[in-house]
Structures are given as structure tokens and as C-alpha cells.
Coordinates of C-alpha atoms in Angstrom, one line a residue:
X1 CA 9.2 -168.0 30.3
X2 CA 9.1 -164.7 28.4
X3 CA 12.3 -163.6 30.1
X4 CA 14.0 -166.8 29.0
X5 CA 13.0 -166.1 25.4
X6 CA 14.3 -162.5 25.8
X7 CA 17.6 -163.7 27.2
X8 CA 18.1 -166.1 24.3
X9 CA 16.9 -163.5 21.7
X10 CA 19.5 -161.0 23.1
X11 CA 22.2 -163.6 22.7
X12 CA 21.2 -164.5 19.2
X13 CA 21.0 -160.8 18.3
X14 CA 24.7 -160.3 19.1
X15 CA 25.6 -162.9 16.4
X16 CA 23.0 -161.7 13.9
X17 CA 23.9 -158.1 13.9
X18 CA 27.3 -158.9 12.5
X19 CA 26.3 -161.7 10.2
X20 CA 27.2 -161.2 6.5
X21 CA 24.6 -160.7 3.8
X22 CA 25.7 -164.1 2.4
X23 CA 25.0 -165.8 5.7
X24 CA 21.7 -164.2 6.2
X25 CA 20.6 -165.0 2.6
X26 CA 21.6 -168.6 3.1
X27 CA 19.4 -168.9 6.1
X28 CA 16.5 -167.3 4.3
X29 CA 16.9 -169.6 1.3
X30 CA 16.9 -172.6 3.7
X31 CA 13.7 -171.3 5.3
X32 CA 12.0 -171.0 1.9
X33 CA 13.0 -174.4 0.9
X34 CA 11.9 -175.8 4.2
X35 CA 8.4 -174.2 4.0
X36 CA 7.7 -175.9 0.7
X37 CA 9.3 -179.2 1.7
X38 CA 7.1 -179.3 4.9
X39 CA 3.9 -178.0 3.4
X40 CA 2.0 -181.1 4.1
X41 CA 2.8 -181.0 7.8
X42 CA 2.0 -177.2 7.9
X43 CA -1.4 -177.8 6.2
X44 CA -2.2 -180.6 8.6
X45 CA -1.5 -178.3 11.6
X46 CA -3.5 -175.6 9.9
X47 CA -6.5 -177.9 9.5
X48 CA -6.7 -178.2 13.3
X49 CA -6.9 -174.4 13.5
X50 CA -9.5 -174.2 10.8
X51 CA -11.7 -176.8 12.5
X52 CA -11.4 -175.0 15.8
X53 CA -12.4 -171.8 14.1
X54 CA -15.4 -173.4 12.6
X55 CA -16.4 -174.9 15.9
X56 CA -16.0 -171.5 17.6
X57 CA -18.2 -169.7 15.0
X58 CA -15.4 -167.8 13.2
X59 CA -16.6 -165.7 10.3
X60 CA -16.1 -166.8 6.7
X61 CA -13.6 -163.8 6.1
X62 CA -11.5 -164.6 9.1
X63 CA -11.4 -168.3 8.2
X64 CA -10.1 -167.2 4.8
X65 CA -7.4 -165.2 6.5
X66 CA -6.5 -168.2 8.6
X67 CA -6.4 -170.9 5.9
X68 CA -3.2 -172.2 4.4
X69 CA -3.0 -174.4 1.3
X70 CA -0.1 -175.4 -0.8
X71 CA -0.5 -172.3 -3.0
X72 CA -0.4 -170.0 0.0
X73 CA 2.6 -171.8 1.5
X74 CA 4.5 -171.5 -1.8
X75 CA 3.5 -167.8 -1.7
X76 CA 5.0 -167.5 1.8
X77 CA 8.2 -169.2 0.6
X78 CA 8.3 -166.8 -2.4
X79 CA 8.0 -163.9 0.0
X80 CA 11.0 -165.1 1.9
X81 CA 13.0 -165.4 -1.4
X82 CA 11.9 -161.9 -2.4
X83 CA 13.5 -160.6 0.8
X84 CA 16.8 -162.4 -0.2
X85 CA 16.9 -160.4 -3.4
X86 CA 16.6 -157.1 -1.6
X87 CA 19.6 -155.0 -0.6
X88 CA 21.0 -155.6 2.9
X89 CA 19.9 -152.5 4.9
X90 CA 22.5 -153.0 7.7
X91 CA 25.7 -150.9 7.6
X92 CA 24.6 -148.4 5.0
X93 CA 26.3 -145.0 5.3
X94 CA 23.4 -142.7 5.5
X95 CA 25.5 -139.6 5.7
X96 CA 29.1 -138.6 6.2
X97 CA 30.9 -135.3 7.0
X98 CA 34.0 -133.9 8.5
X99 CA 34.1 -131.3 11.3
X100 CA 36.6 -128.4 11.4
X101 CA 38.6 -130.2 14.0
X102 CA 39.3 -133.1 11.7
X103 CA 36.8 -135.6 13.2
X104 CA 35.2 -137.7 10.4
X105 CA 31.6 -138.7 11.2
X106 CA 29.5 -141.4 9.6
X107 CA 25.8 -142.0 10.2
X108 CA 25.4 -145.7 9.7
X109 CA 22.2 -147.9 9.7
X110 CA 22.0 -150.6 12.4
X111 CA 19.4 -153.2 13.5
X112 CA 16.8 -152.2 16.1
X113 CA 17.8 -155.3 18.1
X114 CA 15.1 -157.6 19.3
X115 CA 11.6 -157.1 17.7
X116 CA 8.5 -158.4 19.3
X117 CA 5.5 -159.0 17.0
X118 CA 2.0 -159.6 18.4
X119 CA -0.5 -160.7 15.7
X120 CA -3.8 -162.5 15.3
X121 CA -5.1 -165.2 12.9
X122 CA -2.6 -164.7 10.1
X123 CA -0.1 -167.6 10.0
X124 CA 1.7 -166.0 7.0
X125 CA 2.8 -163.2 9.3
X126 CA 5.0 -165.8 11.0
X127 CA 7.3 -166.2 8.0
X128 CA 7.0 -162.6 6.7
X129 CA 8.1 -161.1 10.1
X130 CA 10.8 -163.7 10.6
X131 CA 12.3 -163.1 7.1
X132 CA 12.3 -159.3 7.4
X133 CA 13.8 -159.4 10.9
X134 CA 16.5 -161.8 9.9
X135 CA 17.6 -159.9 6.8
X136 CA 17.6 -156.6 8.7
X137 CA 19.8 -158.1 11.5
X138 CA 17.1 -158.3 14.2
X139 CA 16.2 -161.2 16.4
X140 CA 12.4 -161.7 16.6
X141 CA 9.9 -162.9 19.2
X142 CA 6.6 -163.9 17.7
X143 CA 3.4 -164.1 19.6
X144 CA 0.4 -165.1 17.4
X145 CA -3.2 -165.6 18.5
X146 CA -4.7 -168.8 19.8
X147 CA -6.7 -169.1 16.6
X148 CA -3.5 -170.0 14.6
X149 CA -1.4 -171.6 17.3
X150 CA -1.0 -175.0 15.6
X151 CA -0.1 -173.4 12.3
X152 CA 2.3 -170.9 13.9
X153 CA 4.1 -173.6 16.0
X154 CA 4.7 -175.8 13.0
X155 CA 5.9 -172.9 10.8
X156 CA 8.2 -171.7 13.6
X157 CA 9.6 -175.2 14.1
X158 CA 10.3 -175.5 10.4
X159 CA 12.0 -172.1 10.2
X160 CA 14.2 -172.6 13.3
X161 CA 15.4 -176.0 12.1
X162 CA 16.2 -174.5 8.6
X163 CA 18.2 -171.6 10.2
X164 CA 20.0 -174.0 12.5
X165 CA 21.1 -176.2 9.5
X166 CA 23.0 -173.2 8.0
X167 CA 25.0 -172.7 11.1
X168 CA 23.1 -169.7 12.5
X169 CA 21.7 -169.6 16.0
X170 CA 18.0 -170.7 15.7
X171 CA 17.0 -168.3 18.5
X172 CA 17.0 -165.5 16.0
X173 CA 13.4 -166.7 15.6
X174 CA 11.3 -167.6 18.6
X175 CA 7.6 -168.2 19.1
X176 CA 5.6 -167.6 22.3
X177 CA 3.6 -170.8 22.4
X178 CA 1.5 -169.7 25.4
X179 CA -1.5 -167.7 24.0
X180 CA -2.9 -166.5 27.3
X181 CA -3.5 -162.9 27.9
X182 CA -0.8 -163.0 30.5
X183 CA 1.9 -163.9 27.9
X184 CA 0.8 -161.0 25.7
X185 CA 1.1 -158.6 28.6
X186 CA 4.5 -160.1 29.6
X187 CA 5.8 -159.4 26.0
X188 CA 4.5 -155.9 26.1
X189 CA 6.5 -155.2 29.3
X190 CA 9.6 -157.1 28.5
X191 CA 11.9 -154.1 29.0
X192 CA 15.5 -154.8 28.7
X193 CA 15.0 -157.6 26.2
X194 CA 12.5 -156.3 23.6
X195 CA 13.7 -153.1 21.8
X196 CA 10.5 -152.5 19.8
X197 CA 7.0 -154.1 19.7
X198 CA 4.9 -154.2 16.6
X199 CA 1.2 -155.3 16.9
X200 CA -0.5 -156.5 13.8
X201 CA -4.3 -157.2 13.9
X202 CA -7.6 -155.6 14.7
X203 CA -8.4 -152.4 16.5
X204 CA -8.7 -154.2 19.9
X205 CA -5.3 -155.7 19.8
X206 CA -3.6 -152.6 18.5
X207 CA -5.1 -150.3 21.2
X208 CA -4.4 -152.9 23.9
X209 CA -0.7 -152.8 23.0
X210 CA -0.5 -149.1 22.6
X211 CA -2.1 -148.5 26.1
X212 CA -0.4 -151.3 28.0
X213 CA 3.1 -151.7 26.5
X214 CA 6.1 -150.3 28.4
X215 CA 8.5 -151.1 25.6
X216 CA 8.5 -148.8 22.5
X217 CA 5.7 -149.6 20.0
X218 CA 5.4 -149.0 16.2
X219 CA 1.6 -148.7 15.9
X220 CA 0.3 -150.6 12.8
X221 CA -3.0 -149.4 11.5
X222 CA -6.7 -150.3 11.5
X223 CA -7.8 -149.9 7.9
X224 CA -10.9 -147.8 7.5
X225 CA -10.0 -147.1 3.9
X226 CA -12.1 -144.9 1.5
X227 CA -12.7 -144.9 -2.2
X228 CA -14.0 -141.5 -3.5
X229 CA -15.7 -141.6 -6.9
X230 CA -15.4 -138.0 -8.2
X231 CA -17.7 -136.2 -10.6
X232 CA -15.1 -136.6 -13.3
X233 CA -14.6 -140.3 -12.7
X234 CA -14.6 -143.0 -15.4
X235 CA -17.6 -144.9 -13.9
X236 CA -16.6 -148.3 -15.4
X237 CA -13.1 -147.9 -13.8
X238 CA -14.7 -146.9 -10.6
X239 CA -16.9 -150.0 -10.5
X240 CA -13.8 -152.3 -11.0
X241 CA -11.7 -150.4 -8.4
X242 CA -14.4 -150.5 -5.7
X243 CA -15.1 -154.2 -6.4
X244 CA -11.5 -155.2 -6.1
X245 CA -10.8 -152.9 -3.1
X246 CA -13.8 -154.3 -1.2
X247 CA -14.0 -158.0 -2.2
X248 CA -10.6 -159.2 -3.2
X249 CA -9.8 -160.0 0.4
X250 CA -12.2 -158.2 2.7
X251 CA -10.5 -159.4 5.9
X252 CA -7.3 -157.4 5.4
X253 CA -6.5 -153.9 6.5
X254 CA -6.1 -152.5 3.0
X255 CA -9.6 -153.5 1.9
X256 CA -12.0 -150.5 1.3
X257 CA -14.7 -150.1 3.9
X258 CA -16.2 -146.7 2.9
X259 CA -17.5 -145.5 -0.4
X260 CA -18.0 -141.8 -1.2
X261 CA -19.6 -140.7 -4.5
X262 CA -20.1 -137.2 -5.9
X263 CA -23.7 -136.3 -6.3
X264 CA -23.3 -135.5 -10.0
X265 CA -22.5 -139.1 -10.9
X266 CA -24.2 -140.8 -7.9
X267 CA -27.2 -142.2 -9.6
X268 CA -25.3 -143.9 -12.4
X269 CA -22.2 -144.9 -10.3
X270 CA -23.9 -146.3 -7.2
X271 CA -26.3 -148.5 -9.2
X272 CA -23.5 -150.0 -11.3
X273 CA -21.3 -150.4 -8.2
X274 CA -24.1 -152.1 -6.3
X275 CA -24.8 -154.4 -9.1
X276 CA -21.2 -155.5 -9.2
X277 CA -21.0 -155.9 -5.4
X278 CA -24.1 -158.0 -5.4
X279 CA -21.9 -160.7 -7.1
X280 CA -20.2 -161.1 -3.7
X281 CA -23.3 -160.4 -1.7
X282 CA -21.8 -157.3 -0.1
X283 CA -24.1 -155.6 2.4
X284 CA -24.3 -151.8 2.1
X285 CA -25.3 -149.2 4.6
X286 CA -25.8 -145.6 3.5
X287 CA -27.0 -142.2 4.0
X288 CA -30.4 -141.0 3.0
X289 CA -29.4 -140.0 -0.5
X290 CA -27.8 -143.3 -1.2
X291 CA -30.9 -145.2 0.0
X292 CA -33.2 -143.0 -2.2
X293 CA -31.1 -143.6 -5.3
X294 CA -31.2 -147.4 -4.9
X295 CA -34.9 -147.4 -3.9
X296 CA -35.8 -145.5 -7.0
X297 CA -33.6 -147.5 -9.4
X298 CA -35.1 -151.0 -8.8
X299 CA -37.8 -152.5 -6.7
X300 CA -35.9 -155.7 -5.9
X301 CA -34.9 -156.5 -2.3
X302 CA -31.3 -156.7 -3.5
X303 CA -31.2 -152.9 -3.8
X304 CA -32.5 -152.1 -0.4
X305 CA -29.9 -150.9 2.1
X306 CA -30.0 -149.9 5.8
X307 CA -29.3 -146.3 7.0
X308 CA -25.7 -145.8 8.2
X309 CA -24.9 -144.6 11.7
X310 CA -21.9 -142.6 12.9
X311 CA -20.4 -145.9 14.1
X312 CA -20.7 -147.3 10.5
X313 CA -18.7 -144.5 9.1
X314 CA -15.8 -145.2 11.5
X315 CA -15.9 -149.0 11.3
X316 CA -13.4 -151.4 9.9
X317 CA -15.7 -154.2 8.9
X318 CA -13.2 -156.8 7.6
X319 CA -16.1 -158.5 5.9
X320 CA -18.5 -158.2 3.0
X321 CA -20.0 -154.9 4.2
X322 CA -19.5 -151.3 3.1
X323 CA -20.8 -147.9 4.0
X324 CA -21.8 -145.4 1.3
X325 CA -22.2 -141.6 1.4
X326 CA -23.2 -139.2 -1.4
X327 CA -21.2 -135.9 -1.1
X328 CA -21.8 -132.5 -2.8
X329 CA -18.1 -131.6 -3.2
X330 CA -14.5 -132.8 -3.2
X331 CA -14.1 -130.7 -0.1
X332 CA -16.9 -132.7 1.7
X333 CA -15.3 -135.9 0.7
X334 CA -11.9 -134.9 2.1
X335 CA -13.6 -133.7 5.3
X336 CA -15.4 -136.9 5.7
X337 CA -12.1 -138.8 5.3
X338 CA -10.4 -136.5 7.8
X339 CA -13.2 -137.2 10.4
X340 CA -13.5 -141.0 10.0
X341 CA -10.3 -142.4 8.3
X342 CA -7.8 -144.4 10.3
X343 CA -5.0 -142.9 8.2
X344 CA -4.3 -146.1 6.2
X345 CA -5.2 -145.8 2.5
X346 CA -7.6 -143.7 0.5
X347 CA -8.3 -143.5 -3.2
X348 CA -9.8 -141.0 -5.6
X349 CA -11.2 -142.1 -9.0
X350 CA -11.1 -139.2 -11.4
X351 CA -10.0 -138.1 -14.8
X352 CA -9.3 -134.5 -13.5
X353 CA -5.6 -134.0 -12.8
X354 CA -6.3 -130.9 -10.7
X355 CA -8.8 -132.7 -8.5
X356 CA -6.5 -135.7 -8.2
X357 CA -3.6 -133.5 -7.1
X358 CA -5.7 -131.7 -4.6
X359 CA -6.9 -135.0 -3.1
X360 CA -3.3 -136.3 -3.0
X361 CA -2.0 -133.2 -1.3
X362 CA -4.8 -132.8 1.3
X363 CA -5.6 -136.3 2.4
X364 CA -3.2 -137.2 5.2
X365 CA -3.0 -141.0 5.1
X366 CA -0.1 -143.4 4.8
X367 CA -1.0 -144.2 1.2
X368 CA -3.1 -142.1 -1.2
X369 CA -4.1 -143.4 -4.6
X370 CA -5.4 -142.0 -7.8
X371 CA -7.3 -144.5 -10.0
X372 CA -6.0 -147.6 -8.2
X373 CA -7.2 -150.0 -5.6
X374 CA -6.3 -149.6 -2.0
X375 CA -5.4 -153.3 -2.0
X376 CA -1.9 -152.3 -3.3
X377 CA -0.9 -150.9 0.2
X378 CA 1.3 -154.0 0.8
X379 CA 5.0 -154.5 1.3
X380 CA 5.2 -157.1 -1.6
X381 CA 3.3 -154.8 -4.0
X382 CA 5.5 -151.8 -3.0
X383 CA 8.6 -153.9 -3.8
X384 CA 9.6 -154.3 -0.2
X385 CA 9.5 -158.2 -0.5
X386 CA 7.2 -158.5 2.5
X387 CA 6.0 -156.5 5.5
X388 CA 5.6 -156.8 9.2
X389 CA 2.6 -154.5 9.1
X390 CA 1.3 -151.1 7.8
X391 CA 2.1 -148.2 10.1
X392 CA -0.4 -145.4 10.3
X393 CA 1.8 -143.3 12.8
X394 CA 4.2 -140.7 11.6
X395 CA 7.3 -141.2 13.8
X396 CA 10.0 -143.6 12.5
X397 CA 7.9 -145.6 10.1
X398 CA 4.8 -145.0 8.0
X399 CA 3.1 -147.3 5.5
X400 CA 4.3 -150.8 4.8
X401 CA 7.1 -151.7 7.3
X402 CA 9.9 -153.2 5.3
X403 CA 13.6 -153.6 5.8
X404 CA 14.6 -149.9 6.0
X405 CA 12.0 -149.3 8.7
X406 CA 13.5 -152.1 10.9
X407 CA 16.7 -150.1 11.1
X408 CA 18.0 -147.5 13.6
X409 CA 21.4 -145.8 13.2
X410 CA 24.5 -144.9 15.1
X411 CA 27.3 -142.5 14.5
X412 CA 30.9 -143.7 13.8
X413 CA 33.4 -141.1 14.7
X414 CA 37.0 -141.3 13.5
X415 CA 39.6 -139.1 15.1
X416 CA 43.4 -138.6 15.1
X417 CA 43.7 -137.8 18.8
X418 CA 41.3 -134.9 19.1
X419 CA 40.3 -133.8 22.7
X420 CA 37.7 -131.2 23.7

């Protein structure tokens, strides 16, 4: 079954790689219109997934990640239209030069080919990945999790029909409807058909792909993201940044999971941050210093927190939970991040330009912030239109994976009869 999808994707790729920008944009506009026009059917399919999630005890945060309503579907459509407005990455001359023998050489961007995407309970990934792949000249084979199979199937049907109506081969977008582990393994080993595989999901999924895939992989990142409140921080600003980074959407990879606070401002900052996080009933675990500060500040049960373990410092909770550590120096904060970070996104809140610059230069993550929420690590927020995932590796792609990251290149060499 997977091989058949691969054969069809390779055939569609041949047409798509030479499609004009006008043709690709027409297909994307058709997809955007179709998503909105078929919103009721998509919501109906999504309702089945939501009910199955409830029946299987899915957490509130994961149910939120899974849920589609008209507003979110309109957001998916807008994401597709945002890709339309972006420059076509295919065929860009990246470099050109002439050799002493007269050969004229151009380095030109080209599509990767067939992209496989394995993801979990995020049905919006279906349209985001398809839109980016299509605009960048790549055919895509999508394999979502069983939690969203009804939603994904309907979205894929809508997109394929929309593409077909513009005269383009609908096999530029394909969905693996079999959600067994065997289908996932088959996609990871579909050599000769899949040119690159991108996993998007939790640590378990990503590591399974990295360890088992025989096709090339762009490793997207688990997000153990940190916010460090410096001794020179604006405390009120820090409160709002931490609250947004943790609670805006706790189930996504750019949500903050760990809070570091300099000892000089720890008493004031931690109490204010905890009071704000209490609005969303965020559970905190912390070191002894954090526990003592909150114990001394109020006697209410709401200020009692459990002691953090080594596992807590390294955990991506994807929920209303956060670890807290009080540090003596900026150096200690950076060392803690080096030890436990997943290399996704980190933030320093400070009014000191020197300390901000030191943090920015020394912290080695895909995105590093001064006085801004980690929630901005996102293809749309970076102006990329959408994203297939956030890469935490350093080869080929790092950070939000947008159109440029879905390109390879080739050399075009022009001669006048030269021989060697």
C-alpha cells in the first residue's frame, strides 16, 4: 500500500517540480476556498475524533490540540493563503560564477522531491504541510496519528479534490489512512520513493523515526523551553511573558516548560508569577529555594509546590505544569539550559543589554529571545506563512521549517564545447 503511494507521489512530483508559480498558487487558493466551504463536514469528522479522545481519556491539553472549529479552519485556510503570498523558492539562482575555462555555473534551488510527514493529533498540520510542500514543488505523503484520522481523512479529501479541479495531479497530496505501527514503519523505510521524512510530534514519535528510519530525516524538536528572569528584569513584564509562554497553548512545542529566576529578584518575581499562573491552575515543581520562597509568602495550599526531580528539569510537559529553579548567576542559568534544554527556544527577561547579549550569544538553541514569549517560534509568526515543524538539528534546516528549508539545489553548467 505504501509503495503504491510512493509510486504515485513520484509521478506527481515530475509534474509539480516544473509547475509555474501561477499554477501552484491557483491550486493553493482552491484549497483555501475548499477548506472554508467544507468546514461543516470537517467539523463533523473532527467531532468523531474528539469523542474518541474523550472516551480514551485524552488530556484536556491534547483535546485542545485536536479540536477544530470554524475559526480554526478559517485559520488553516488563511495559512494556505499566506503561503500563496510568499515568493516561489523553486529555481532561485543562489550563486553564479564563471571558471577560467569559460564554463558558466549556476547554483539553483530545486525541490527535495517527495516529502513524508509523520505527525500526531494536530489536524491543522495536514493543510500546513500540504501547502508548504506544494508551493515548494514537493509531493507529500502525510501520515497522521489515529487520534485525528477522521479529521485528517476529510481534510485530505477536500484538498485533493480542490487541487484536481485546477488541473493539477491530486497525488501531489496523499494521506496514509492506515494508522497501524506497520504503516508508520513502512513510511520510514520507503527508500526510493521518499526523499526526506519529517516527524512532528512528541519525543516518543521523533525518537522512533530517528532510530528506525532508513530514509533521510529532518529531526523536529521536542520543546523543553526555558524562560530566565534575570536580576535586572522588569518583573511585571516577566509575569506576562511567563504566563503567555506557559498557558497560551500548553500543548505545543514552543510553550515554556521551565522557569529560571535570579536569586536577587526571586522572592518578588516568583510570588507574582505564581499568582498569575494560578489563574490557569498551573502546577509547579521546584527546587528547595523556590519551595521555601512560596512557603514563606502565603500559608494557602495554592502556594505549596512539590520538589522537582532531575526528570522534571528535562521534561516537556505539554500541559499546565512547569518546573522552577532559583539560580545564583546568569552563568548558572545558561549551564542549566545547556544541560536540560532540547535546543528549541529560550528566553531571557532583562533590562541589561550586556546580559541580554551574553545570553543570546551563549545559548545554543534554534531560537533565543530577549523580552518576548517563546510562543513566537512559529512559521507564521516568523513570516514563513506556515511550517511543517520546528527543527532542532543543525544540518540543512534549523528552527521553523518553511519554504526555503524544503529546497535542495543543483548546479547548472553552461559550456561552449569544453572538454577536460
